[in-house]
PDB file of C-alpha atoms and ligand atoms in Angstrom:
ATOM      1  CA  MET A1465      -9.333 -30.185  66.755  1.00  0.00           C
ATOM      2  CA  ARG A1466      -5.830 -29.942  67.308  1.00  0.00           C
ATOM      3  CA  LEU A1467      -4.076 -26.532  67.042  1.00  0.00           C
ATOM      4  CA  THR A1468      -0.716 -26.224  65.193  1.00  0.00           C
ATOM      5  CA  MET A1469       1.031 -23.329  66.394  1.00  0.00           C
ATOM      6  CA  THR A1470       3.825 -21.392  64.628  1.00  0.00           C
ATOM      7  CA  ARG A1471       6.196 -18.720  65.061  1.00  0.00           C
ATOM      8  CA  LEU A1472       4.491 -15.403  63.992  1.00  0.00           C
ATOM      9  CA  GLN A1473       7.578 -14.351  62.137  1.00  0.00           C
ATOM     10  CA  ASN A1474       7.886 -17.513  59.965  1.00  0.00           C
ATOM     11  CA  VAL A1475       4.213 -17.355  59.169  1.00  0.00           C
ATOM     12  CA  ARG A1476       4.656 -13.825  58.094  1.00  0.00           C
ATOM     13  CA  ALA A1477       7.504 -14.168  56.215  1.00  0.00           C
ATOM     14  CA  ARG A1478       5.915 -17.144  54.258  1.00  0.00           C
ATOM     15  CA  LEU A1479       2.798 -15.648  53.404  1.00  0.00           C
ATOM     16  CA  ARG A1480       4.262 -12.120  52.794  1.00  0.00           C
ATOM     17  CA  ASP A1481       6.256 -14.079  50.041  1.00  0.00           C
ATOM     18  CA  GLU A1482       3.410 -15.594  48.694  1.00  0.00           C
ATOM     19  CA  ALA A1483       1.612 -12.294  48.446  1.00  0.00           C
ATOM     20  CA  LEU A1484       4.471 -11.132  46.276  1.00  0.00           C
ATOM     21  CA  GLY A1485       4.493 -13.940  44.271  1.00  0.00           C
ATOM     22  CA  ARG A1486       0.789 -13.427  43.690  1.00  0.00           C
ATOM     23  CA  GLY A1487       1.022  -9.964  42.831  1.00  0.00           C
ATOM     24  CA  LYS A1488      -0.729  -8.950  45.858  1.00  0.00           C
ATOM     25  CA  ASN A1489       0.397  -6.253  48.734  1.00  0.00           C
ATOM     26  CA  PRO A1490       2.164  -7.982  51.511  1.00  0.00           C
ATOM     27  CA  ARG A1491       0.502  -5.520  53.703  1.00  0.00           C
ATOM     28  CA  ASP A1492      -2.639  -7.195  53.549  1.00  0.00           C
ATOM     29  CA  VAL A1493      -0.969 -10.170  55.396  1.00  0.00           C
ATOM     30  CA  ASP A1494       0.219  -7.892  58.261  1.00  0.00           C
ATOM     31  CA  LEU A1495      -3.242  -6.067  58.521  1.00  0.00           C
ATOM     32  CA  LEU A1496      -4.955  -9.390  58.872  1.00  0.00           C
ATOM     33  CA  LEU A1497      -2.537 -10.559  61.338  1.00  0.00           C
ATOM     34  CA  SER A1498      -2.923  -7.391  63.277  1.00  0.00           C
ATOM     35  CA  ASP A1499      -6.727  -8.246  63.395  1.00  0.00           C
ATOM     36  CA  LEU A1500      -6.014 -11.867  64.247  1.00  0.00           C
ATOM     37  CA  VAL A1501      -3.852 -10.858  67.070  1.00  0.00           C
ATOM     38  CA  GLY A1502      -6.007  -7.830  68.265  1.00  0.00           C
ATOM     39  CA  LYS A1503      -2.907  -5.319  68.261  1.00  0.00           C
ATOM     40  CA  PRO A1504      -1.835  -2.746  65.713  1.00  0.00           C
ATOM     41  CA  VAL A1505       0.480  -3.681  62.740  1.00  0.00           C
ATOM     42  CA  THR A1506       3.523  -2.185  64.670  1.00  0.00           C
ATOM     43  CA  TYR A1507       3.078  -4.838  67.543  1.00  0.00           C
ATOM     44  CA  VAL A1508       2.823  -7.788  64.855  1.00  0.00           C
ATOM     45  CA  ILE A1509       6.212  -6.644  63.276  1.00  0.00           C
ATOM     46  CA  ALA A1510       7.912  -6.272  66.831  1.00  0.00           C
ATOM     47  CA  HIS A1511       6.799  -9.381  68.148  1.00  0.00           C
ATOM     48  CA  GLY A1512       7.932 -12.243  65.734  1.00  0.00           C
ATOM     49  CA  GLU A1513       8.248 -14.591  68.638  1.00  0.00           C
ATOM     50  CA  LEU A1514       4.623 -15.034  69.175  1.00  0.00           C
ATOM     51  CA  GLU A1515       3.042 -18.376  68.667  1.00  0.00           C
ATOM     52  CA  LEU A1516      -0.014 -18.634  66.659  1.00  0.00           C
ATOM     53  CA  ASP A1517      -2.231 -21.031  64.903  1.00  0.00           C
ATOM     54  CA  ALA A1518      -1.865 -20.048  60.888  1.00  0.00           C
ATOM     55  CA  ALA A1519      -5.152 -21.756  59.808  1.00  0.00           C
ATOM     56  CA  PRO A1520      -7.644 -18.810  60.377  1.00  0.00           C
ATOM     57  CA  LEU A1521      -5.050 -16.270  58.666  1.00  0.00           C
ATOM     58  CA  GLU A1522      -4.470 -18.851  55.628  1.00  0.00           C
ATOM     59  CA  ALA A1523      -8.316 -19.294  55.279  1.00  0.00           C
ATOM     60  CA  MET A1524      -8.646 -15.106  55.093  1.00  0.00           C
ATOM     61  CA  LEU A1525      -5.869 -14.925  52.616  1.00  0.00           C
ATOM     62  CA  ALA A1526      -7.361 -17.863  50.251  1.00  0.00           C
ATOM     63  CA  ARG A1527     -10.412 -15.362  49.942  1.00  0.00           C
ATOM     64  CA  ARG A1528      -8.046 -12.534  49.448  1.00  0.00           C
ATOM     65  CA  TRP A1529      -6.117 -14.587  46.463  1.00  0.00           C
ATOM     66  CA  ALA A1530      -9.524 -15.208  44.929  1.00  0.00           C
ATOM     67  CA  GLY A1531      -9.964 -11.636  44.548  1.00  0.00           C
ATOM     68  CA  GLU A1532     -12.130 -10.618  47.474  1.00  0.00           C
ATOM     69  CA  PRO A1533     -11.375  -7.055  48.767  1.00  0.00           C
ATOM     70  CA  LEU A1534      -9.262  -6.788  51.760  1.00  0.00           C
ATOM     71  CA  GLN A1535     -11.859  -4.352  53.396  1.00  0.00           C
ATOM     72  CA  TYR A1536     -14.786  -7.132  53.334  1.00  0.00           C
ATOM     73  CA  ILE A1537     -12.398  -9.910  54.631  1.00  0.00           C
ATOM     74  CA  ARG A1538     -11.445  -7.786  57.301  1.00  0.00           C
ATOM     75  CA  GLY A1539     -15.132  -6.608  57.875  1.00  0.00           C
ATOM     76  CA  HIS A1540     -14.177  -2.967  58.391  1.00  0.00           C
ATOM     77  CA  THR A1541     -12.386   0.059  57.202  1.00  0.00           C
ATOM     78  CA  GLU A1542     -11.514   3.612  58.123  1.00  0.00           C
ATOM     79  CA  PHE A1543     -13.307   6.651  56.569  1.00  0.00           C
ATOM     80  CA  TYR A1544     -12.503  10.221  58.132  1.00  0.00           C
ATOM     81  CA  SER A1545     -10.622   8.418  61.112  1.00  0.00           C
ATOM     82  CA  ARG A1546     -13.450   6.144  62.190  1.00  0.00           C
ATOM     83  CA  GLU A1547     -13.948   2.440  61.664  1.00  0.00           C
ATOM     84  CA  PHE A1548     -16.796   1.579  59.734  1.00  0.00           C
ATOM     85  CA  LEU A1549     -18.172  -1.960  59.454  1.00  0.00           C
ATOM     86  CA  VAL A1550     -18.451  -3.249  55.503  1.00  0.00           C
ATOM     87  CA  ASP A1551     -19.409  -5.959  53.943  1.00  0.00           C
ATOM     88  CA  GLU A1552     -20.813  -7.244  50.413  1.00  0.00           C
ATOM     89  CA  ARG A1553     -24.132  -5.385  51.284  1.00  0.00           C
ATOM     90  CA  VAL A1554     -22.495  -1.989  50.887  1.00  0.00           C
ATOM     91  CA  LEU A1555     -19.816   0.016  48.882  1.00  0.00           C
ATOM     92  CA  ILE A1556     -16.613   0.326  50.518  1.00  0.00           C
ATOM     93  CA  PRO A1557     -16.066   4.010  51.470  1.00  0.00           C
ATOM     94  CA  ARG A1558     -13.246   5.562  49.506  1.00  0.00           C
ATOM     95  CA  PRO A1559     -10.967   8.351  50.437  1.00  0.00           C
ATOM     96  CA  ASP A1560     -12.218  10.388  47.511  1.00  0.00           C
ATOM     97  CA  THR A1561     -15.747  10.704  49.222  1.00  0.00           C
ATOM     98  CA  GLU A1562     -13.928  12.468  52.466  1.00  0.00           C
ATOM     99  CA  VAL A1563     -13.961  15.552  49.988  1.00  0.00           C
ATOM    100  CA  LEU A1564     -17.488  15.823  49.733  1.00  0.00           C
ATOM    101  CA  VAL A1565     -17.474  15.212  53.657  1.00  0.00           C
ATOM    102  CA  GLU A1566     -15.257  18.187  54.012  1.00  0.00           C
ATOM    103  CA  THR A1567     -17.190  20.315  51.449  1.00  0.00           C
ATOM    104  CA  ALA A1568     -20.437  19.547  53.465  1.00  0.00           C
ATOM    105  CA  LEU A1569     -18.857  20.125  56.759  1.00  0.00           C
ATOM    106  CA  ASP A1570     -17.469  23.750  55.797  1.00  0.00           C
ATOM    107  CA  ARG A1571     -20.761  24.758  54.175  1.00  0.00           C
ATOM    108  CA  ALA A1572     -23.561  23.482  56.172  1.00  0.00           C
ATOM    109  CA  PRO A1573     -25.359  26.303  58.214  1.00  0.00           C
ATOM    110  CA  ARG A1574     -26.059  25.726  61.986  1.00  0.00           C
ATOM    111  CA  GLY A1575     -28.735  23.324  62.659  1.00  0.00           C
ATOM    112  CA  ALA A1576     -29.128  22.318  58.882  1.00  0.00           C
ATOM    113  CA  ARG A1577     -31.634  19.604  57.890  1.00  0.00           C
ATOM    114  CA  VAL A1578     -29.543  17.190  55.981  1.00  0.00           C
ATOM    115  CA  VAL A1579     -30.501  14.292  53.914  1.00  0.00           C
ATOM    116  CA  ASP A1580     -27.802  11.643  52.625  1.00  0.00           C
ATOM    117  CA  ILE A1581     -29.148  10.069  49.506  1.00  0.00           C
ATOM    118  CA  GLY A1582     -27.809   6.456  48.898  1.00  0.00           C
ATOM    119  CA  THR A1583     -26.169   6.401  52.429  1.00  0.00           C
ATOM    120  CA  GLY A1584     -24.545   2.647  52.140  1.00  0.00           C
ATOM    121  CA  SER A1585     -22.574   2.102  55.138  1.00  0.00           C
ATOM    122  CA  GLY A1586     -23.593   5.241  56.238  1.00  0.00           C
ATOM    123  CA  CYS A1587     -20.026   6.677  56.214  1.00  0.00           C
ATOM    124  CA  ILE A1588     -21.056  10.266  55.044  1.00  0.00           C
ATOM    125  CA  ALA A1589     -24.162  10.336  57.314  1.00  0.00           C
ATOM    126  CA  ILE A1590     -22.635   9.207  60.292  1.00  0.00           C
ATOM    127  CA  THR A1591     -19.430  11.572  59.805  1.00  0.00           C
ATOM    128  CA  LEU A1592     -21.300  14.722  59.193  1.00  0.00           C
ATOM    129  CA  GLU A1593     -23.390  13.930  62.428  1.00  0.00           C
ATOM    130  CA  ARG A1594     -20.606  13.080  64.546  1.00  0.00           C
ATOM    131  CA  GLU A1595     -18.295  16.177  63.417  1.00  0.00           C
ATOM    132  CA  ARG A1596     -21.244  18.417  63.654  1.00  0.00           C
ATOM    133  CA  PRO A1597     -23.695  17.326  66.163  1.00  0.00           C
ATOM    134  CA  ASP A1598     -25.915  20.507  65.457  1.00  0.00           C
ATOM    135  CA  LEU A1599     -26.881  18.796  62.136  1.00  0.00           C
ATOM    136  CA  ARG A1600     -30.217  17.026  61.743  1.00  0.00           C
ATOM    137  CA  VAL A1601     -29.189  14.050  59.600  1.00  0.00           C
ATOM    138  CA  LEU A1602     -31.366  11.742  57.704  1.00  0.00           C
ATOM    139  CA  ALA A1603     -29.773   8.922  55.886  1.00  0.00           C
ATOM    140  CA  ILE A1604     -31.672   6.899  53.254  1.00  0.00           C
ATOM    141  CA  ASP A1605     -31.027   4.025  50.768  1.00  0.00           C
ATOM    142  CA  ARG A1606     -33.138   1.936  48.492  1.00  0.00           C
ATOM    143  CA  SER A1607     -31.226  -1.180  49.591  1.00  0.00           C
ATOM    144  CA  ILE A1608     -32.712  -2.437  52.677  1.00  0.00           C
ATOM    145  CA  ASP A1609     -29.365  -4.629  53.291  1.00  0.00           C
ATOM    146  CA  ALA A1610     -27.305  -1.543  53.256  1.00  0.00           C
ATOM    147  CA  LEU A1611     -29.556   0.087  55.825  1.00  0.00           C
ATOM    148  CA  ALA A1612     -28.850  -2.868  58.179  1.00  0.00           C
ATOM    149  CA  VAL A1613     -25.100  -2.155  57.657  1.00  0.00           C
ATOM    150  CA  ALA A1614     -25.638   1.641  58.316  1.00  0.00           C
ATOM    151  CA  ALA A1615     -27.702   0.698  61.349  1.00  0.00           C
ATOM    152  CA  ALA A1616     -24.787  -1.121  62.658  1.00  0.00           C
ATOM    153  CA  ASN A1617     -22.402   1.581  62.348  1.00  0.00           C
ATOM    154  CA  ARG A1618     -24.797   3.835  63.890  1.00  0.00           C
ATOM    155  CA  ALA A1619     -24.999   1.667  66.933  1.00  0.00           C
ATOM    156  CA  ARG A1620     -21.189   1.108  67.175  1.00  0.00           C
ATOM    157  CA  LEU A1621     -20.219   4.944  66.373  1.00  0.00           C
ATOM    158  CA  GLY A1622     -22.794   6.429  68.811  1.00  0.00           C
ATOM    159  CA  SER A1623     -24.470   8.381  66.175  1.00  0.00           C
ATOM    160  CA  HIS A1624     -28.323   9.683  66.399  1.00  0.00           C
ATOM    161  CA  ILE A1625     -28.940   9.951  62.425  1.00  0.00           C
ATOM    162  CA  ALA A1626     -32.402   8.746  61.280  1.00  0.00           C
ATOM    163  CA  LEU A1627     -32.325   6.147  58.616  1.00  0.00           C
ATOM    164  CA  ALA A1628     -35.155   5.208  56.113  1.00  0.00           C
ATOM    165  CA  ALA A1629     -35.803   3.127  53.261  1.00  0.00           C
ATOM    166  CA  SER A1630     -36.516   5.231  50.308  1.00  0.00           C
ATOM    167  CA  ASP A1631     -36.136   5.446  46.476  1.00  0.00           C
ATOM    168  CA  LEU A1632     -34.329   8.869  46.397  1.00  0.00           C
ATOM    169  CA  LEU A1633     -36.597  11.387  48.335  1.00  0.00           C
ATOM    170  CA  ALA A1634     -39.919   9.466  47.559  1.00  0.00           C
ATOM    171  CA  SER A1635     -40.738   8.160  50.980  1.00  0.00           C
ATOM    172  CA  THR A1636     -39.256  11.514  52.851  1.00  0.00           C
ATOM    173  CA  ARG A1637     -41.263  14.344  53.785  1.00  0.00           C
ATOM    174  CA  GLY A1638     -40.323  18.199  54.224  1.00  0.00           C
ATOM    175  CA  VAL A1639     -37.627  20.062  52.917  1.00  0.00           C
ATOM    176  CA  PHE A1640     -33.976  19.890  53.567  1.00  0.00           C
ATOM    177  CA  ASP A1641     -31.170  22.612  53.888  1.00  0.00           C
ATOM    178  CA  LEU A1642     -28.633  20.170  52.455  1.00  0.00           C
ATOM    179  CA  ILE A1643     -29.074  17.283  50.181  1.00  0.00           C
ATOM    180  CA  VAL A1644     -25.813  15.262  49.964  1.00  0.00           C
ATOM    181  CA  SER A1645     -25.078  12.355  48.038  1.00  0.00           C
ATOM    182  CA  ASN A1646     -22.426   9.931  46.674  1.00  0.00           C
ATOM    183  CA  PRO A1647     -24.711   8.362  43.942  1.00  0.00           C
ATOM    184  CA  PRO A1648     -23.956   5.486  41.599  1.00  0.00           C
ATOM    185  CA  TYR A1649     -22.358   7.324  38.687  1.00  0.00           C
ATOM    186  CA  ILE A1650     -20.445   4.842  36.498  1.00  0.00           C
ATOM    187  CA  PRO A1651     -21.797   4.251  33.117  1.00  0.00           C
ATOM    188  CA  ARG A1652     -22.612   0.765  32.172  1.00  0.00           C
ATOM    189  CA  ASP A1653     -19.997   0.339  29.630  1.00  0.00           C
ATOM    190  CA  GLU A1654     -17.329   1.124  32.305  1.00  0.00           C
ATOM    191  CA  TYR A1655     -18.909  -0.705  34.862  1.00  0.00           C
ATOM    192  CA  ASP A1656     -18.470  -3.879  32.571  1.00  0.00           C
ATOM    193  CA  GLY A1657     -14.532  -3.242  32.268  1.00  0.00           C
ATOM    194  CA  LEU A1658     -14.214  -2.565  36.118  1.00  0.00           C
ATOM    195  CA  ALA A1659     -11.545  -4.656  37.954  1.00  0.00           C
ATOM    196  CA  THR A1660     -13.244  -7.907  39.000  1.00  0.00           C
ATOM    197  CA  GLU A1661     -12.345  -7.126  42.719  1.00  0.00           C
ATOM    198  CA  VAL A1662     -14.844  -4.365  42.219  1.00  0.00           C
ATOM    199  CA  ARG A1663     -17.569  -5.591  39.638  1.00  0.00           C
ATOM    200  CA  ASP A1664     -17.615  -9.114  41.303  1.00  0.00           C
ATOM    201  CA  HIS A1665     -17.911  -8.097  45.032  1.00  0.00           C
ATOM    202  CA  GLU A1666     -19.203  -4.462  45.412  1.00  0.00           C
ATOM    203  CA  PRO A1667     -23.065  -4.079  45.037  1.00  0.00           C
ATOM    204  CA  ARG A1668     -23.932  -3.320  41.433  1.00  0.00           C
ATOM    205  CA  ILE A1669     -27.019  -0.951  42.528  1.00  0.00           C
ATOM    206  CA  ALA A1670     -24.054   1.173  44.466  1.00  0.00           C
ATOM    207  CA  LEU A1671     -21.909   1.557  41.258  1.00  0.00           C
ATOM    208  CA  THR A1672     -23.993   1.944  37.992  1.00  0.00           C
ATOM    209  CA  PRO A1673     -27.205   3.842  37.241  1.00  0.00           C
ATOM    210  CA  GLY A1674     -27.442   3.084  33.546  1.00  0.00           C
ATOM    211  CA  PRO A1675     -25.705   3.830  30.401  1.00  0.00           C
ATOM    212  CA  ARG A1676     -25.105   7.355  30.755  1.00  0.00           C
ATOM    213  CA  GLY A1677     -23.792   7.498  34.627  1.00  0.00           C
ATOM    214  CA  THR A1678     -25.669  10.566  35.369  1.00  0.00           C
ATOM    215  CA  GLU A1679     -29.053   9.018  35.579  1.00  0.00           C
ATOM    216  CA  ILE A1680     -29.285   9.199  39.470  1.00  0.00           C
ATOM    217  CA  ILE A1681     -27.699  12.617  39.318  1.00  0.00           C
ATOM    218  CA  SER A1682     -30.436  13.842  37.030  1.00  0.00           C
ATOM    219  CA  ARG A1683     -33.089  12.398  39.280  1.00  0.00           C
ATOM    220  CA  ILE A1684     -31.702  13.967  42.296  1.00  0.00           C
ATOM    221  CA  LEU A1685     -31.797  17.236  40.956  1.00  0.00           C
ATOM    222  CA  GLY A1686     -35.225  16.673  39.504  1.00  0.00           C
ATOM    223  CA  GLU A1687     -36.693  16.102  43.078  1.00  0.00           C
ATOM    224  CA  ALA A1688     -34.331  18.492  44.832  1.00  0.00           C
ATOM    225  CA  LEU A1689     -35.920  21.629  43.214  1.00  0.00           C
ATOM    226  CA  GLN A1690     -39.331  20.812  45.400  1.00  0.00           C
ATOM    227  CA  ARG A1691     -37.309  19.815  48.595  1.00  0.00           C
ATOM    228  CA  LEU A1692     -34.662  22.497  49.099  1.00  0.00           C
ATOM    229  CA  ALA A1693     -35.223  24.983  51.790  1.00  0.00           C
ATOM    230  CA  ARG A1694     -34.600  28.459  50.931  1.00  0.00           C
ATOM    231  CA  ASN A1695     -30.696  28.897  50.680  1.00  0.00           C
ATOM    232  CA  GLY A1696     -30.515  25.175  50.314  1.00  0.00           C
ATOM    233  CA  ARG A1697     -27.646  23.382  48.689  1.00  0.00           C
ATOM    234  CA  VAL A1698     -27.212  20.099  46.780  1.00  0.00           C
ATOM    235  CA  MET A1699     -23.617  18.568  47.123  1.00  0.00           C
ATOM    236  CA  LEU A1700     -22.747  15.725  45.079  1.00  0.00           C
ATOM    237  CA  GLU A1701     -19.771  13.472  44.300  1.00  0.00           C
ATOM    238  CA  ILE A1702     -19.097  13.046  40.725  1.00  0.00           C
ATOM    239  CA  GLY A1703     -16.926  10.645  38.751  1.00  0.00           C
ATOM    240  CA  TYR A1704     -13.907  11.061  36.491  1.00  0.00           C
ATOM    241  CA  GLY A1705     -14.596  13.252  33.478  1.00  0.00           C
ATOM    242  CA  GLN A1706     -18.290  13.927  34.468  1.00  0.00           C
ATOM    243  CA  GLU A1707     -17.809  17.509  35.323  1.00  0.00           C
ATOM    244  CA  ASP A1708     -19.083  18.919  31.962  1.00  0.00           C
ATOM    245  CA  ALA A1709     -22.035  16.532  31.687  1.00  0.00           C
ATOM    246  CA  VAL A1710     -23.130  17.717  35.332  1.00  0.00           C
ATOM    247  CA  ARG A1711     -22.705  21.236  34.445  1.00  0.00           C
ATOM    248  CA  ALA A1712     -25.232  20.708  31.617  1.00  0.00           C
ATOM    249  CA  LEU A1713     -27.666  18.673  33.537  1.00  0.00           C
ATOM    250  CA  ALA A1714     -27.621  21.277  36.384  1.00  0.00           C
ATOM    251  CA  ASP A1715     -28.176  24.120  33.856  1.00  0.00           C
ATOM    252  CA  GLU A1716     -31.082  22.332  32.256  1.00  0.00           C
ATOM    253  CA  GLN A1717     -32.768  21.314  35.591  1.00  0.00           C
ATOM    254  CA  GLY A1718     -32.647  24.784  37.101  1.00  0.00           C
ATOM    255  CA  PHE A1719     -29.377  24.830  39.148  1.00  0.00           C
ATOM    256  CA  ASP A1720     -26.333  27.025  39.393  1.00  0.00           C
ATOM    257  CA  VAL A1721     -22.998  25.242  39.989  1.00  0.00           C
ATOM    258  CA  GLU A1722     -21.417  27.130  42.697  1.00  0.00           C
ATOM    259  CA  THR A1723     -18.227  25.329  43.317  1.00  0.00           C
ATOM    260  CA  ILE A1724     -16.487  22.108  42.170  1.00  0.00           C
ATOM    261  CA  VAL A1725     -13.912  21.093  44.638  1.00  0.00           C
ATOM    262  CA  ASN A1726     -11.037  18.698  43.455  1.00  0.00           C
ATOM    263  CA  ASP A1727      -9.912  15.673  45.106  1.00  0.00           C
ATOM    264  CA  LEU A1728      -6.297  15.214  46.300  1.00  0.00           C
ATOM    265  CA  ALA A1729      -5.484  13.754  42.525  1.00  0.00           C
ATOM    266  CA  ALA A1730      -6.659  17.155  41.254  1.00  0.00           C
ATOM    267  CA  ILE A1731      -9.790  15.537  39.831  1.00  0.00           C
ATOM    268  CA  PRO A1732     -13.167  17.471  40.328  1.00  0.00           C
ATOM    269  CA  ARG A1733     -14.891  15.471  42.910  1.00  0.00           C
ATOM    270  CA  ALA A1734     -17.420  17.124  45.095  1.00  0.00           C
ATOM    271  CA  VAL A1735     -20.201  19.664  43.176  1.00  0.00           C
ATOM    272  CA  VAL A1736     -22.053  22.071  45.308  1.00  0.00           C
ATOM    273  CA  LEU A1737     -25.487  23.654  43.510  1.00  0.00           C
ATOM    274  CA  SER A1738     -28.088  25.765  44.259  1.00  0.00           C
ATOM    275  CA  ALA A1739     -31.314  26.323  42.570  1.00  0.00           C
ATOM    276  CA  HIS A1740     -31.587  29.333  39.984  1.00  0.00           C
ATOM    277  CA  GLY A1741     -32.457  32.432  41.854  1.00  0.00           C
ATOM    278  CA  ARG A1742     -32.337  31.108  45.506  1.00  0.00           C
TER     279      ARG A1742
HETATM  280  C1  SAM B  65     -21.840   4.874  45.417  1.00  0.00           C
HETATM  281  S1  SAM B  65     -22.868   4.178  46.764  1.00  0.00           S
HETATM  282  C2  SAM B  65     -22.571   5.327  48.106  1.00  0.00           C
HETATM  283  C3  SAM B  65     -22.493   4.558  49.494  1.00  0.00           C
HETATM  284  C4  SAM B  65     -22.010   5.534  50.526  1.00  0.00           C
HETATM  285  N1  SAM B  65     -22.912   6.785  50.574  1.00  0.00           N
HETATM  286  C5  SAM B  65     -20.533   6.028  50.356  1.00  0.00           C
HETATM  287  O1  SAM B  65     -20.139   7.015  49.949  1.00  0.00           O
HETATM  288  O2  SAM B  65     -19.568   5.213  50.627  1.00  0.00           O
HETATM  289  C6  SAM B  65     -24.518   4.531  46.293  1.00  0.00           C
HETATM  290  C7  SAM B  65     -25.828   4.065  47.120  1.00  0.00           C
HETATM  291  O3  SAM B  65     -26.728   4.633  46.723  1.00  0.00           O
HETATM  292  C8  SAM B  65     -27.845   3.676  46.749  1.00  0.00           C
HETATM  293  N2  SAM B  65     -28.788   3.836  45.835  1.00  0.00           N
HETATM  294  C9  SAM B  65     -28.712   3.308  44.412  1.00  0.00           C
HETATM  295  N3  SAM B  65     -30.091   3.858  43.698  1.00  0.00           N
HETATM  296  C10 SAM B  65     -30.761   4.431  44.773  1.00  0.00           C
HETATM  297  C11 SAM B  65     -32.253   4.827  44.785  1.00  0.00           C
HETATM  298  N4  SAM B  65     -32.858   5.258  43.488  1.00  0.00           N
HETATM  299  N5  SAM B  65     -32.734   5.444  45.861  1.00  0.00           N
HETATM  300  C12 SAM B  65     -31.830   5.333  47.186  1.00  0.00           C
HETATM  301  N6  SAM B  65     -30.612   4.872  46.927  1.00  0.00           N
HETATM  302  C13 SAM B  65     -30.040   4.305  46.009  1.00  0.00           C
HETATM  303  C14 SAM B  65     -27.109   2.323  46.676  1.00  0.00           C
HETATM  304  O4  SAM B  65     -27.869   1.175  47.178  1.00  0.00           O
HETATM  305  C15 SAM B  65     -25.839   2.744  47.420  1.00  0.00           C
HETATM  306  O5  SAM B  65     -26.017   2.321  48.648  1.00  0.00           O
END
């Protein structure tokens, strides 16, 4: 096959214009170019004289124009300053979830036994263990596909977390000092109205647990009562507007809400719970 070489600055200008015309972010072009060239975006911007074959970039952009999330096309995304591999088998880690990670890092006692329920890409579990090597972290997911991605991230980030397939805590043993989870929490009606970029590409099992949105949160609390060590804590990410429902569930299921930490948009995001009387 013959390559057609073009100046980077010409390809870049043409495709950035096309992005704008399609209502997409022209920075997507720069990020994909930087992946192709294997250099930072600043290098791409400064080296318009380079010659390249535009065909691979155009193929990736065709996927982007068709609505596929940029992170899946690139095959990676940043979370808590580390690069995580991502594809359609896992939820794309969101910046909001860094609030849950910070909350856990601040509060986990030294040497704590931690379980991350619904680990997806492994972003929470691996970050906790890399930031706090004293923690003993088990990451579980019901999705075998997701666990394969978490295992790849564990290997590339030099992590030592344990991974297991489990429906919540059913296939695990022992007690935990910290049960952490970013569970699926979008009510089914809202799921149907999500942007197609999310609904048609990210795994449904990662997004919605049922009509109320709180089904998995309620099940986690039900199991946690038996599986928390003395002074143990449950830390959960919750969705927009879920604070009151989660407070009511916690009370019904024998938990005190100790703190709720807001995200950068001042939305209640990470809930810290302890079992009544412990
Ligand atoms: C919102 S995603 C969170 C992924 C990742 N922890 C993150 O924060 O980006 C929820 C995850 O929970 C998993 N999951 C859903 N139901 C589950 C269940 N009953 N038991 C274990 N994992 C479950 C999904 O497969 C998905 O990976």
